[in-house]
Tab-separated table of N, CA and C in Angstrom:
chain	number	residue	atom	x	y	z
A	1	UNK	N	-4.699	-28.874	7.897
A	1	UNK	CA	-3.986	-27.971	7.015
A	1	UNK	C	-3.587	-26.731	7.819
A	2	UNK	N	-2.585	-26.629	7.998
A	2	UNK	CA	-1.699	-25.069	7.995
A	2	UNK	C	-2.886	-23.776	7.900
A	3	UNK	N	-2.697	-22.938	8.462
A	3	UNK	CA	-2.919	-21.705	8.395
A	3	UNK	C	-2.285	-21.124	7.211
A	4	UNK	N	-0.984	-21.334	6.990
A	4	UNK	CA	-0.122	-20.408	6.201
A	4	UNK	C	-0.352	-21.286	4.879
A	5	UNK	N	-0.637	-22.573	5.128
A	5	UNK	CA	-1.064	-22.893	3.636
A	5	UNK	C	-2.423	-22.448	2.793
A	6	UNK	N	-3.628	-22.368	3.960
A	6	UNK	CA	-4.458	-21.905	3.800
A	6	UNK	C	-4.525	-20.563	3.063
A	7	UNK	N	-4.090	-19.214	3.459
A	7	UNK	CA	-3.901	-18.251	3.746
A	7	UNK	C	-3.262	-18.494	1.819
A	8	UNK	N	-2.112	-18.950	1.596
A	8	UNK	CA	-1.449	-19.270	0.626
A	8	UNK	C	-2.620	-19.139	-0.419
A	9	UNK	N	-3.136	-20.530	-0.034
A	9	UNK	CA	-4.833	-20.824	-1.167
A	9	UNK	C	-5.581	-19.629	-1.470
A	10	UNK	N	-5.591	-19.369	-0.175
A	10	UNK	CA	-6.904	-17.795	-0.675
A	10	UNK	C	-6.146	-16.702	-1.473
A	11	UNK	N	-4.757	-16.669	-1.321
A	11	UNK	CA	-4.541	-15.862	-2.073
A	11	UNK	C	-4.042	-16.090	-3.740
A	12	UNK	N	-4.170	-17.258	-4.221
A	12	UNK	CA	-3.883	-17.542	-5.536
A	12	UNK	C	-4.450	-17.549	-6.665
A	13	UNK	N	-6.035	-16.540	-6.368
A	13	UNK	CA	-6.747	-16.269	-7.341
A	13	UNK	C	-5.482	-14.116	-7.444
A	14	UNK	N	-5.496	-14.065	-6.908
A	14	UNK	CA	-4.906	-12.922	-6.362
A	14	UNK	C	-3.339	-13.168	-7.359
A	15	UNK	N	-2.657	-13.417	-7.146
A	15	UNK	CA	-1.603	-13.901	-7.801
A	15	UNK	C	-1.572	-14.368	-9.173
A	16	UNK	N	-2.906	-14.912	-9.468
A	16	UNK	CA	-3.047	-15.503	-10.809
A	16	UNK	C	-3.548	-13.923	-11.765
A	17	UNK	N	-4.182	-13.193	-11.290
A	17	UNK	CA	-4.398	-12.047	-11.652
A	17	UNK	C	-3.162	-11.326	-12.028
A	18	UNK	N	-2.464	-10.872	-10.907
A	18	UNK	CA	-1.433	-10.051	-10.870
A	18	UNK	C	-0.667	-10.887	-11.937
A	19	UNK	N	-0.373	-12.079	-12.066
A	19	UNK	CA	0.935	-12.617	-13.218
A	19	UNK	C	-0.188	-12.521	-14.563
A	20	UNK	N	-0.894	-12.730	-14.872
A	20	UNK	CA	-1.769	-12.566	-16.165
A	20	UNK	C	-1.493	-10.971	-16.684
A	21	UNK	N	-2.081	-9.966	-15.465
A	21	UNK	CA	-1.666	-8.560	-16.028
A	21	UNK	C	-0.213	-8.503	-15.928
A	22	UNK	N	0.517	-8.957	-15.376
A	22	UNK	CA	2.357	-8.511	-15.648
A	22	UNK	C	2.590	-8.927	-17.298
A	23	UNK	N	1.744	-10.430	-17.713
A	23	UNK	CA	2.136	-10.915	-19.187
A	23	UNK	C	1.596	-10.023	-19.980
A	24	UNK	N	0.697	-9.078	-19.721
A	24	UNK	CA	0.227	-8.032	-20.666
A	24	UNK	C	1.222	-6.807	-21.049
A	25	UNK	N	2.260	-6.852	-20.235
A	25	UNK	CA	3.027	-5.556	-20.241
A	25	UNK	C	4.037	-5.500	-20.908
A	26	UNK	N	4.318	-4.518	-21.948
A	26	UNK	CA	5.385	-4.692	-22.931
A	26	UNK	C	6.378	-5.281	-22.686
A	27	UNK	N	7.578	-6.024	-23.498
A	27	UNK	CA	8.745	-6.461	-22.924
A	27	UNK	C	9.633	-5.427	-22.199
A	28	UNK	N	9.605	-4.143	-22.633
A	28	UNK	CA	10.380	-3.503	-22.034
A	28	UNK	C	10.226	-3.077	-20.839
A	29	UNK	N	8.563	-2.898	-20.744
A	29	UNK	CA	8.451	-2.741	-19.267
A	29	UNK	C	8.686	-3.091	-18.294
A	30	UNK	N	8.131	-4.750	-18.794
A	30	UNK	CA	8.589	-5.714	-17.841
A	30	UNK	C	9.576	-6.093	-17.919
A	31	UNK	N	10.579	-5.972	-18.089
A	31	UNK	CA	12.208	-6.273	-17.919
A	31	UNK	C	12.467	-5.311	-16.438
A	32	UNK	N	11.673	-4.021	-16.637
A	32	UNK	CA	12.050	-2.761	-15.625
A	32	UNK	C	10.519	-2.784	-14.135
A	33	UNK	N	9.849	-3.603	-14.291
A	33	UNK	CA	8.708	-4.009	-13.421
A	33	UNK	C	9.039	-4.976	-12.837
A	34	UNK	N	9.091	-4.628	-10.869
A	34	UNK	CA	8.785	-6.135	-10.342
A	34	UNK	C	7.688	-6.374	-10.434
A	35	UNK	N	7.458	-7.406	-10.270
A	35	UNK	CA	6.198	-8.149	-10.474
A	35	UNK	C	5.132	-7.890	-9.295
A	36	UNK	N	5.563	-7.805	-8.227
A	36	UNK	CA	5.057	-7.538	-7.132
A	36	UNK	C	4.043	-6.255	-7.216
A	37	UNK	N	4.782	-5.270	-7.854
A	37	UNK	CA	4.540	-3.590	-8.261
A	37	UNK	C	3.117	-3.664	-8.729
A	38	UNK	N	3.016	-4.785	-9.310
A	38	UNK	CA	1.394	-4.972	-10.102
A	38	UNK	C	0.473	-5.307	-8.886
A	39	UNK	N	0.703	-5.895	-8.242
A	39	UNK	CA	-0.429	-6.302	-6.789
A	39	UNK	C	-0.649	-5.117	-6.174
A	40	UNK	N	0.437	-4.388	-5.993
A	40	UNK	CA	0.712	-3.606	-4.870
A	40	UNK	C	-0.524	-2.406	-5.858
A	41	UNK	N	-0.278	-1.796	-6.786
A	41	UNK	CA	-0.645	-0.894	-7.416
A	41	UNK	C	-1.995	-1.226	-7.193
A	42	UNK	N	-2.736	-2.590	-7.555
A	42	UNK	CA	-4.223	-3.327	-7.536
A	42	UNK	C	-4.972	-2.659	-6.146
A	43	UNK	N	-4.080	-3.038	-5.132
A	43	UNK	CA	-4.343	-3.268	-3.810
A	43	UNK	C	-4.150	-1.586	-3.083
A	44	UNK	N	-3.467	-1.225	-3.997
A	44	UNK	CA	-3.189	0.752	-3.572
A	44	UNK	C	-4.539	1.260	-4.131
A	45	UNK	N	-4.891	0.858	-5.576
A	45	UNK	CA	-6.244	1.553	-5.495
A	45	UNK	C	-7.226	1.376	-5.084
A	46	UNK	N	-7.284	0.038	-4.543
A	46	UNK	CA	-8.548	-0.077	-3.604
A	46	UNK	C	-8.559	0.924	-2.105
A	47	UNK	N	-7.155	0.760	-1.773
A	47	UNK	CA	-7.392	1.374	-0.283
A	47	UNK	C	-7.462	2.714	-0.631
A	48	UNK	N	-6.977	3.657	-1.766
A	48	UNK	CA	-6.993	4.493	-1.887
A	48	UNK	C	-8.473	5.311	-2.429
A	49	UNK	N	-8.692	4.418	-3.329
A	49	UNK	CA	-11.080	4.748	-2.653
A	49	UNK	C	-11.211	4.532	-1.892
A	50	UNK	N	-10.503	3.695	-0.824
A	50	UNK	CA	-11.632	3.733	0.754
A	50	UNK	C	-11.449	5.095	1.003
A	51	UNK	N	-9.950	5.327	1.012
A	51	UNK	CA	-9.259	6.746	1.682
A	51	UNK	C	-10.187	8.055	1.083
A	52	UNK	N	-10.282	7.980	-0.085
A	52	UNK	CA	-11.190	9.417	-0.780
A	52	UNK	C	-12.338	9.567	-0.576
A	53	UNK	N	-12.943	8.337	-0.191
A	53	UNK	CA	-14.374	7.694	0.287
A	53	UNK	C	-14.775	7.858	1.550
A	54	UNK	N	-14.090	7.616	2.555
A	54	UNK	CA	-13.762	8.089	4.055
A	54	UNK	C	-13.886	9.184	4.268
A	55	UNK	N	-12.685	10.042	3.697
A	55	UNK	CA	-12.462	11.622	3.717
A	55	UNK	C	-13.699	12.208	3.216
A	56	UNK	N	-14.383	12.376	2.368
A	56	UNK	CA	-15.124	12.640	1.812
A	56	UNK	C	-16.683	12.603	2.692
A	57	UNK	N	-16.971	11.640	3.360
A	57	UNK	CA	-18.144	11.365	4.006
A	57	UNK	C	-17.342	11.599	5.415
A	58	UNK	N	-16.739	11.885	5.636
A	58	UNK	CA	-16.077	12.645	6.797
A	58	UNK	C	-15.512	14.147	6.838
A	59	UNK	N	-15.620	15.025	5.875
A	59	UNK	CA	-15.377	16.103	5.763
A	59	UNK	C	-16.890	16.604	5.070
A	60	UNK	N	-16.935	16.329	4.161
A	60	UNK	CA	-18.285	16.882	3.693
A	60	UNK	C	-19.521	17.030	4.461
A	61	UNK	N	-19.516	15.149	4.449
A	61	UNK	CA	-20.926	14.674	4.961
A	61	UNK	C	-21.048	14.811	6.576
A	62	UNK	N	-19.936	14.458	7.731
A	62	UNK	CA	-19.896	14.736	9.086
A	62	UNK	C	-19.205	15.951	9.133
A	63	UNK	N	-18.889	16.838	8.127
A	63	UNK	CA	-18.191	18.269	9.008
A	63	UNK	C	-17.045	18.236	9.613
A	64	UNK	N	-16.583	17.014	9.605
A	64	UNK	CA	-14.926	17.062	10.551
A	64	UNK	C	-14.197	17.549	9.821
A	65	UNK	N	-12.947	18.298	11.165
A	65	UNK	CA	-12.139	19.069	10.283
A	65	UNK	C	-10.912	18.462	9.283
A	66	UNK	N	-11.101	19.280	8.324
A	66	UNK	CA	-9.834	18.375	7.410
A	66	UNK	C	-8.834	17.805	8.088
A	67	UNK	N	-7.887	18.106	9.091
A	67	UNK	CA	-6.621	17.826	9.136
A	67	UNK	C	-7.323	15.998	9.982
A	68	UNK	N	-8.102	16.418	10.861
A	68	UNK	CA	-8.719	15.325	11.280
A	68	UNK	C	-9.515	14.345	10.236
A	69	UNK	N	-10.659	14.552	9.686
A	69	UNK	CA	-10.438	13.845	8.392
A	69	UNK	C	-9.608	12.697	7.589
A	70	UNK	N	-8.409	13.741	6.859
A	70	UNK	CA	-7.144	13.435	6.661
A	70	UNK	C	-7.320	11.944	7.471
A	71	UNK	N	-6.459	12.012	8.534
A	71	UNK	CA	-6.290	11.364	9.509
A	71	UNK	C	-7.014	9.989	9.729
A	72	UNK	N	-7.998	10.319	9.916
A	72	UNK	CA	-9.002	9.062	10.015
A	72	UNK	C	-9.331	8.248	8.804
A	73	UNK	N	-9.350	8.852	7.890
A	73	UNK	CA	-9.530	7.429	6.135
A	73	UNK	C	-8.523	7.082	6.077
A	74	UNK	N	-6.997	7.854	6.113
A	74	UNK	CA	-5.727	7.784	5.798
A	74	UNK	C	-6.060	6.388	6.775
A	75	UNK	N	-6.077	6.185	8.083
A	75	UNK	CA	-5.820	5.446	9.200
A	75	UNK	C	-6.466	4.071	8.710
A	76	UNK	N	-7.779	4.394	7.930
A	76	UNK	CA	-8.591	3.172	8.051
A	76	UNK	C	-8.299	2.322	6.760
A	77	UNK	N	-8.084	3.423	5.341
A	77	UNK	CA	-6.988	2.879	4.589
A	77	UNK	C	-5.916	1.860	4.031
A	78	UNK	N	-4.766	2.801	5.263
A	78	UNK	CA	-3.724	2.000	5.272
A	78	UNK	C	-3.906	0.937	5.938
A	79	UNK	N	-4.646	1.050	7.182
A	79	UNK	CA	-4.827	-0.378	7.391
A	79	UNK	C	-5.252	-1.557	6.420
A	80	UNK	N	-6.264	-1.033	5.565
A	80	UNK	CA	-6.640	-1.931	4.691
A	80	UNK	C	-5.502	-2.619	3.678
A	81	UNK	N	-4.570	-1.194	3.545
A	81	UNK	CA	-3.794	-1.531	2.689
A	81	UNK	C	-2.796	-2.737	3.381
A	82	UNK	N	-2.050	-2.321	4.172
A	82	UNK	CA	-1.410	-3.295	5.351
A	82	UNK	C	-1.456	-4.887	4.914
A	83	UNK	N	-2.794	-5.288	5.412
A	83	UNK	CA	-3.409	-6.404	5.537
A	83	UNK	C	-3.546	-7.326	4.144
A	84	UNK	N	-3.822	-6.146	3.364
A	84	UNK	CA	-4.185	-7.042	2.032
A	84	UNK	C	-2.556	-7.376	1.210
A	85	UNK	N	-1.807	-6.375	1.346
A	85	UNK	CA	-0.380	-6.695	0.359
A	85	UNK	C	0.590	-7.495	1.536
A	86	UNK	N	0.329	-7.524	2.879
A	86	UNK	CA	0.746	-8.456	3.481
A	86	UNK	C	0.467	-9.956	3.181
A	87	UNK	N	-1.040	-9.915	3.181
A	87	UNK	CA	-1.715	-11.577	2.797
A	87	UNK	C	-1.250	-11.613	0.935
A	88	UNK	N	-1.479	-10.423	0.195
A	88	UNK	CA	-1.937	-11.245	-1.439
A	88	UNK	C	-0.278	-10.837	-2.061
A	89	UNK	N	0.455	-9.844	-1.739
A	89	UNK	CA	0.818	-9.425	-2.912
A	89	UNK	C	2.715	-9.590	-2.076
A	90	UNK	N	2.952	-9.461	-1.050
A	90	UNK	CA	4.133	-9.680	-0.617
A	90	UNK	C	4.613	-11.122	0.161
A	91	UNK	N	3.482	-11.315	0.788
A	91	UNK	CA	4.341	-13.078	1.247
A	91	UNK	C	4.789	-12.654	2.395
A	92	UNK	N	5.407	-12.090	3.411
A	92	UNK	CA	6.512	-12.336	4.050
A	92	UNK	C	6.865	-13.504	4.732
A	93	UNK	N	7.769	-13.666	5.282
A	93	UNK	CA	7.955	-14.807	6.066
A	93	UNK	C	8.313	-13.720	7.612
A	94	UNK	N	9.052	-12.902	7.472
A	94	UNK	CA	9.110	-11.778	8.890
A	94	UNK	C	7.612	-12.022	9.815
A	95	UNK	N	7.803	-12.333	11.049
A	95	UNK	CA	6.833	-12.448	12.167
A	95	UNK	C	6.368	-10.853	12.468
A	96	UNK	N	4.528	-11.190	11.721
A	96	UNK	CA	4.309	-9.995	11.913
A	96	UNK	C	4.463	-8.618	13.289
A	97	UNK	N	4.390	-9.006	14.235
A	97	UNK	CA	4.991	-7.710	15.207
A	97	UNK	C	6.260	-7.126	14.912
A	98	UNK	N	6.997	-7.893	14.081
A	98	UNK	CA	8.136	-6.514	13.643
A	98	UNK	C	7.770	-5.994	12.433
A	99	UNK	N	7.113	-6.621	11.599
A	99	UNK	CA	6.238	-6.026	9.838
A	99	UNK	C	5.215	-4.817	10.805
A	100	UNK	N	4.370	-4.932	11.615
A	100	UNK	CA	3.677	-3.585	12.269
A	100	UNK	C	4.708	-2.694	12.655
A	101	UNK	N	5.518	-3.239	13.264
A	101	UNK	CA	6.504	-2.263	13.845
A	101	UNK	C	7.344	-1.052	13.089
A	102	UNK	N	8.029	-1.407	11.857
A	102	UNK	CA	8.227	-0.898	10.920
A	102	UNK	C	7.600	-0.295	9.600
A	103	UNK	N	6.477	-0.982	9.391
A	103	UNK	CA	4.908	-0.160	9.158
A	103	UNK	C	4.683	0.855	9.961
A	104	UNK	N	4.863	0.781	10.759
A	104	UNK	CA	4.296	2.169	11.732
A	104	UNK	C	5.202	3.562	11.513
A	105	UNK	N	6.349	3.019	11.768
A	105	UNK	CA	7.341	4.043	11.395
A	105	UNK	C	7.178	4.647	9.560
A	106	UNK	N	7.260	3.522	8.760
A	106	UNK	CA	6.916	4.280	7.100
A	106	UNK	C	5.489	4.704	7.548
A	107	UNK	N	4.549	4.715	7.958
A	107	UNK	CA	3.537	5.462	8.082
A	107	UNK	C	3.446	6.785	8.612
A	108	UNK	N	4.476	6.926	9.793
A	108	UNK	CA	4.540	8.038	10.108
A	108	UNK	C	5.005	8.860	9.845
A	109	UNK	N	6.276	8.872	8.410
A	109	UNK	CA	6.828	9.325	8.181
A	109	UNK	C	6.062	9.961	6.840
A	110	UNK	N	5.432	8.814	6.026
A	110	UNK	CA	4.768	9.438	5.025
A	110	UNK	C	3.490	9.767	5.241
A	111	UNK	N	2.862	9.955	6.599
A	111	UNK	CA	1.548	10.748	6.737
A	111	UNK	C	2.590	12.135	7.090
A	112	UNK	N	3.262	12.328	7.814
A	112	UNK	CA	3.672	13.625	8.387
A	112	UNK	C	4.113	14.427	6.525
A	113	UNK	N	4.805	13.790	6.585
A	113	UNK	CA	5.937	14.804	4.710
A	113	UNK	C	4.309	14.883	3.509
A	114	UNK	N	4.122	13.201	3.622
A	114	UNK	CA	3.160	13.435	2.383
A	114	UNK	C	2.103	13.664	2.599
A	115	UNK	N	1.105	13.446	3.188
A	115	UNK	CA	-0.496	12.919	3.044
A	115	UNK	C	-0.638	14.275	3.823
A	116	UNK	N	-0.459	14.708	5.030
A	116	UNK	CA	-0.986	15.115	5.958
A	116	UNK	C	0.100	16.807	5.652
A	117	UNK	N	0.885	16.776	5.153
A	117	UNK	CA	1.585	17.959	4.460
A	117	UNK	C	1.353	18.406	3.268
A	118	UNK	N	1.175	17.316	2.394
A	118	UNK	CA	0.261	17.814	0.576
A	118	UNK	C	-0.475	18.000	0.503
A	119	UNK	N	-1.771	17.039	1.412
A	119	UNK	CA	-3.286	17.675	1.274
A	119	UNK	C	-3.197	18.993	1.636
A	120	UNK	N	-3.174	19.339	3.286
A	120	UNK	CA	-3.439	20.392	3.782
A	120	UNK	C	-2.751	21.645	2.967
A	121	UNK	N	-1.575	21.241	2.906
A	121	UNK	CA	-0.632	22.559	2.184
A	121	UNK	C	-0.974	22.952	0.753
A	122	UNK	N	-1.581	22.073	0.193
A	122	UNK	CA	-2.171	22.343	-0.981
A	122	UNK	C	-3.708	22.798	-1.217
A	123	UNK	N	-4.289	22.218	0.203
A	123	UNK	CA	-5.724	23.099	0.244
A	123	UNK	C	-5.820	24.529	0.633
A	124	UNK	N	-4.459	25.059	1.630
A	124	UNK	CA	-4.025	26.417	2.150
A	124	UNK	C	-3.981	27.027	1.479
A	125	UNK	N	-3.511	26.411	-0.468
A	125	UNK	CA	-3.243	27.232	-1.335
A	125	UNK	C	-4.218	27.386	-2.167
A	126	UNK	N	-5.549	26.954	-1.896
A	126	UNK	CA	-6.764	27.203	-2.453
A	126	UNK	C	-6.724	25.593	-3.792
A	127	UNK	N	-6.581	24.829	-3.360
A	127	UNK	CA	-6.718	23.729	-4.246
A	127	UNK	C	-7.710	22.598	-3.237
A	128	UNK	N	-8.629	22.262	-4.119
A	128	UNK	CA	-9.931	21.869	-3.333
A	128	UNK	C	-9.349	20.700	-2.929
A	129	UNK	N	-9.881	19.488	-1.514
A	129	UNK	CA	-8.871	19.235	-0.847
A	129	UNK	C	-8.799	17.297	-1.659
A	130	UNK	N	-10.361	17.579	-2.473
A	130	UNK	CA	-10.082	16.119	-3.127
A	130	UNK	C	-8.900	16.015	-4.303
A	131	UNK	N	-8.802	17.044	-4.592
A	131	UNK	CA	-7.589	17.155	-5.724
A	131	UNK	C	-5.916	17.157	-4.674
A	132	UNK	N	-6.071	17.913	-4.226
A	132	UNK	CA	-4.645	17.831	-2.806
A	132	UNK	C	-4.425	16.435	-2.529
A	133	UNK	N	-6.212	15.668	-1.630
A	133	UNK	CA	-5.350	14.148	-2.064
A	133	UNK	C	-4.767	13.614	-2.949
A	134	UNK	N	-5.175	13.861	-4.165
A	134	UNK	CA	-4.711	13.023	-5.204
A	134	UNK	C	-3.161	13.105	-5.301
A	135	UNK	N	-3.238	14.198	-5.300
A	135	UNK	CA	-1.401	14.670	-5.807
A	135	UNK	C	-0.754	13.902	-4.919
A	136	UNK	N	-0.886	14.182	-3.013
A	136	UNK	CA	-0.455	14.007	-2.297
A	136	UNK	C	-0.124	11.514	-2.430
A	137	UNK	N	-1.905	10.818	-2.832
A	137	UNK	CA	-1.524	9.719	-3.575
A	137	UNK	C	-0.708	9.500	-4.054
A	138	UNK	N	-0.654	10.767	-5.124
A	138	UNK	CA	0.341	9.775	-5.992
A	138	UNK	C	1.840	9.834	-6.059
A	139	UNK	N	2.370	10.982	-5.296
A	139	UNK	CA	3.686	10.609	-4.443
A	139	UNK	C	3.681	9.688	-3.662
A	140	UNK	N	2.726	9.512	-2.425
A	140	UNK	CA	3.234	8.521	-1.677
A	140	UNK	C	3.207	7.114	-1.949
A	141	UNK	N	2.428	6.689	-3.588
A	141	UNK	CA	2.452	5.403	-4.196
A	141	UNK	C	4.088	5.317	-4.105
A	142	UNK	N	4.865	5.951	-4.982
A	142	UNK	CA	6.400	5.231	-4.454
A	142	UNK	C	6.967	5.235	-3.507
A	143	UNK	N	7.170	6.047	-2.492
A	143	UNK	CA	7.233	6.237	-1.131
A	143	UNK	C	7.146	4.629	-0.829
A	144	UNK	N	5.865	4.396	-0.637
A	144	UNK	CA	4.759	3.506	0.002
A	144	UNK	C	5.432	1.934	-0.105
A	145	UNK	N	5.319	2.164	-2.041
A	145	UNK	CA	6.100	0.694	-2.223
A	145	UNK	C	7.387	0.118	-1.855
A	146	UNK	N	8.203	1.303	-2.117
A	146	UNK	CA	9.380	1.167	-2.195
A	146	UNK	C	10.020	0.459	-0.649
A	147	UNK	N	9.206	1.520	0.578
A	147	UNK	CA	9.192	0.828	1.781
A	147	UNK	C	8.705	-0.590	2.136
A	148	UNK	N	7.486	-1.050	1.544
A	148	UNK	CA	7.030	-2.201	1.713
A	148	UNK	C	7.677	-3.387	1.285
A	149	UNK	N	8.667	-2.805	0.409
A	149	UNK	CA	9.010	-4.131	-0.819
A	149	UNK	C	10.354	-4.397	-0.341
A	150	UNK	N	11.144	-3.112	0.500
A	150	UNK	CA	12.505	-3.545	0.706
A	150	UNK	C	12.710	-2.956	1.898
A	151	UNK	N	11.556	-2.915	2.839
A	151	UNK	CA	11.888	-2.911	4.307
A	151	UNK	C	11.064	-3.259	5.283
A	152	UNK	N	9.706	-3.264	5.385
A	152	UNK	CA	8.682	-3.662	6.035
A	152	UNK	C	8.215	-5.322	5.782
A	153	UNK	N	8.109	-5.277	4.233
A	153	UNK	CA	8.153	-6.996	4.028
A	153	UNK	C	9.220	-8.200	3.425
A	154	UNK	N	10.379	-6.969	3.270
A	154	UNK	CA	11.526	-7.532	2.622
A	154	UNK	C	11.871	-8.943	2.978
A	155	UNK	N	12.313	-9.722	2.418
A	155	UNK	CA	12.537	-11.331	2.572
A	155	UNK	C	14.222	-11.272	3.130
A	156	UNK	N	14.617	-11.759	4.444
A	156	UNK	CA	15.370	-11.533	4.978
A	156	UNK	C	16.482	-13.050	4.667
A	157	UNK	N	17.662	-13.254	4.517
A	157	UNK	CA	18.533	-14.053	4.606
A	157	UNK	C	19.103	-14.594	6.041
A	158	UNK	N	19.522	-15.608	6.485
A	158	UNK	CA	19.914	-15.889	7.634
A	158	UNK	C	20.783	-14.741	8.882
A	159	UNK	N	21.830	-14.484	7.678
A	159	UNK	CA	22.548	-13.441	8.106
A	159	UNK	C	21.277	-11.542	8.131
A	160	UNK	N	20.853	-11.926	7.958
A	160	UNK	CA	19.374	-10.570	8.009
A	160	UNK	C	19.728	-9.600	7.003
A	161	UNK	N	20.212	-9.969	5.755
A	161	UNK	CA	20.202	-9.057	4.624
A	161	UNK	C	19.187	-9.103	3.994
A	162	UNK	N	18.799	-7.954	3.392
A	162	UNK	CA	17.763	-8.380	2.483
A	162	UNK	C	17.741	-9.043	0.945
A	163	UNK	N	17.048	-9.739	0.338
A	163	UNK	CA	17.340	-10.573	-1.039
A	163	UNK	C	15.543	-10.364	-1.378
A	164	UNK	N	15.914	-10.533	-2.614
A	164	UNK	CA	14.768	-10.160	-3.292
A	164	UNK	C	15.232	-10.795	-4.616
């Protein structure tokens, strides 16, 4: 058996989830919900307790400095995040060294504007820095998806357009 069929298998308890909660969602919603949006969201809040979880026992508990901090859950995170909506919730068929490649770039763009500019800039302003993450979360949830869904894992056509 295939790797990619394999890989397929493990993820169809994953999938069976995500389409069960999409059938829960009003008609109207879901007319205006990809479906995908539901994994992704599943799989954002997990990495996003590692991230508050990290930071937290890395600023508090080891004393490192916030901006560093920041940095390091954000890092260990997204990786998590990466890996898991790559395998459960997006599929691609794109050969992953160009999915990292372009991951790297939406990462750097939304640690520099969001994560690493909202926390801090919002702790400067006397807002304690677990609340700064949050805010700073929950902008980069669309950010985040929006990149993943129609450029990092986008499903490409022969001619290399994207289709979805």
């Amino acid at each position: 058996m295939s790797t990619v069929v394999r890989s397929r298998e493990r993820g169809a308890w994953f999938q069976r989830l995500c389409h069960w909660l999409f059938g829960l969602l009003p008609d109207r919603l879901a007319a205006v919900t990809p479906p995908t949006l539901i994994g992704f969201l599943l799989i954002s809040g997990v990495s996003f307790s590692l991230d508050l979880a990290l930071l937290t026992v890395l600023k508090s508990g080891l004393q490192v400095p916030l901006g560093v901090a920041v940095t390091l859950a954000y890092a260990g995170a997204l990786t998590v995040n990466f890996l898991l909506n790559r395998q459960l919730t997006f599929r691609p068929r794109r050969p992953l060294g160009e999915q990292v490649a372009l991951h790297v770039a939406v990462v750097v763009l939304n640690y520099l504007a969001i994560v690493l500019g909202v926390t801090v800039g919002f702790a400067a302003w006397g807002v304690p820095y677990p609340v700064a993450r949050v805010v700073a979360g929950v902008l980069e949830v669309g950010f985040v998806y929006a990149a993943q869904r129609w450029v990092v894992f986008a499903h490409r056509d022969r001619g290399g357009a994207a289709t979805d």
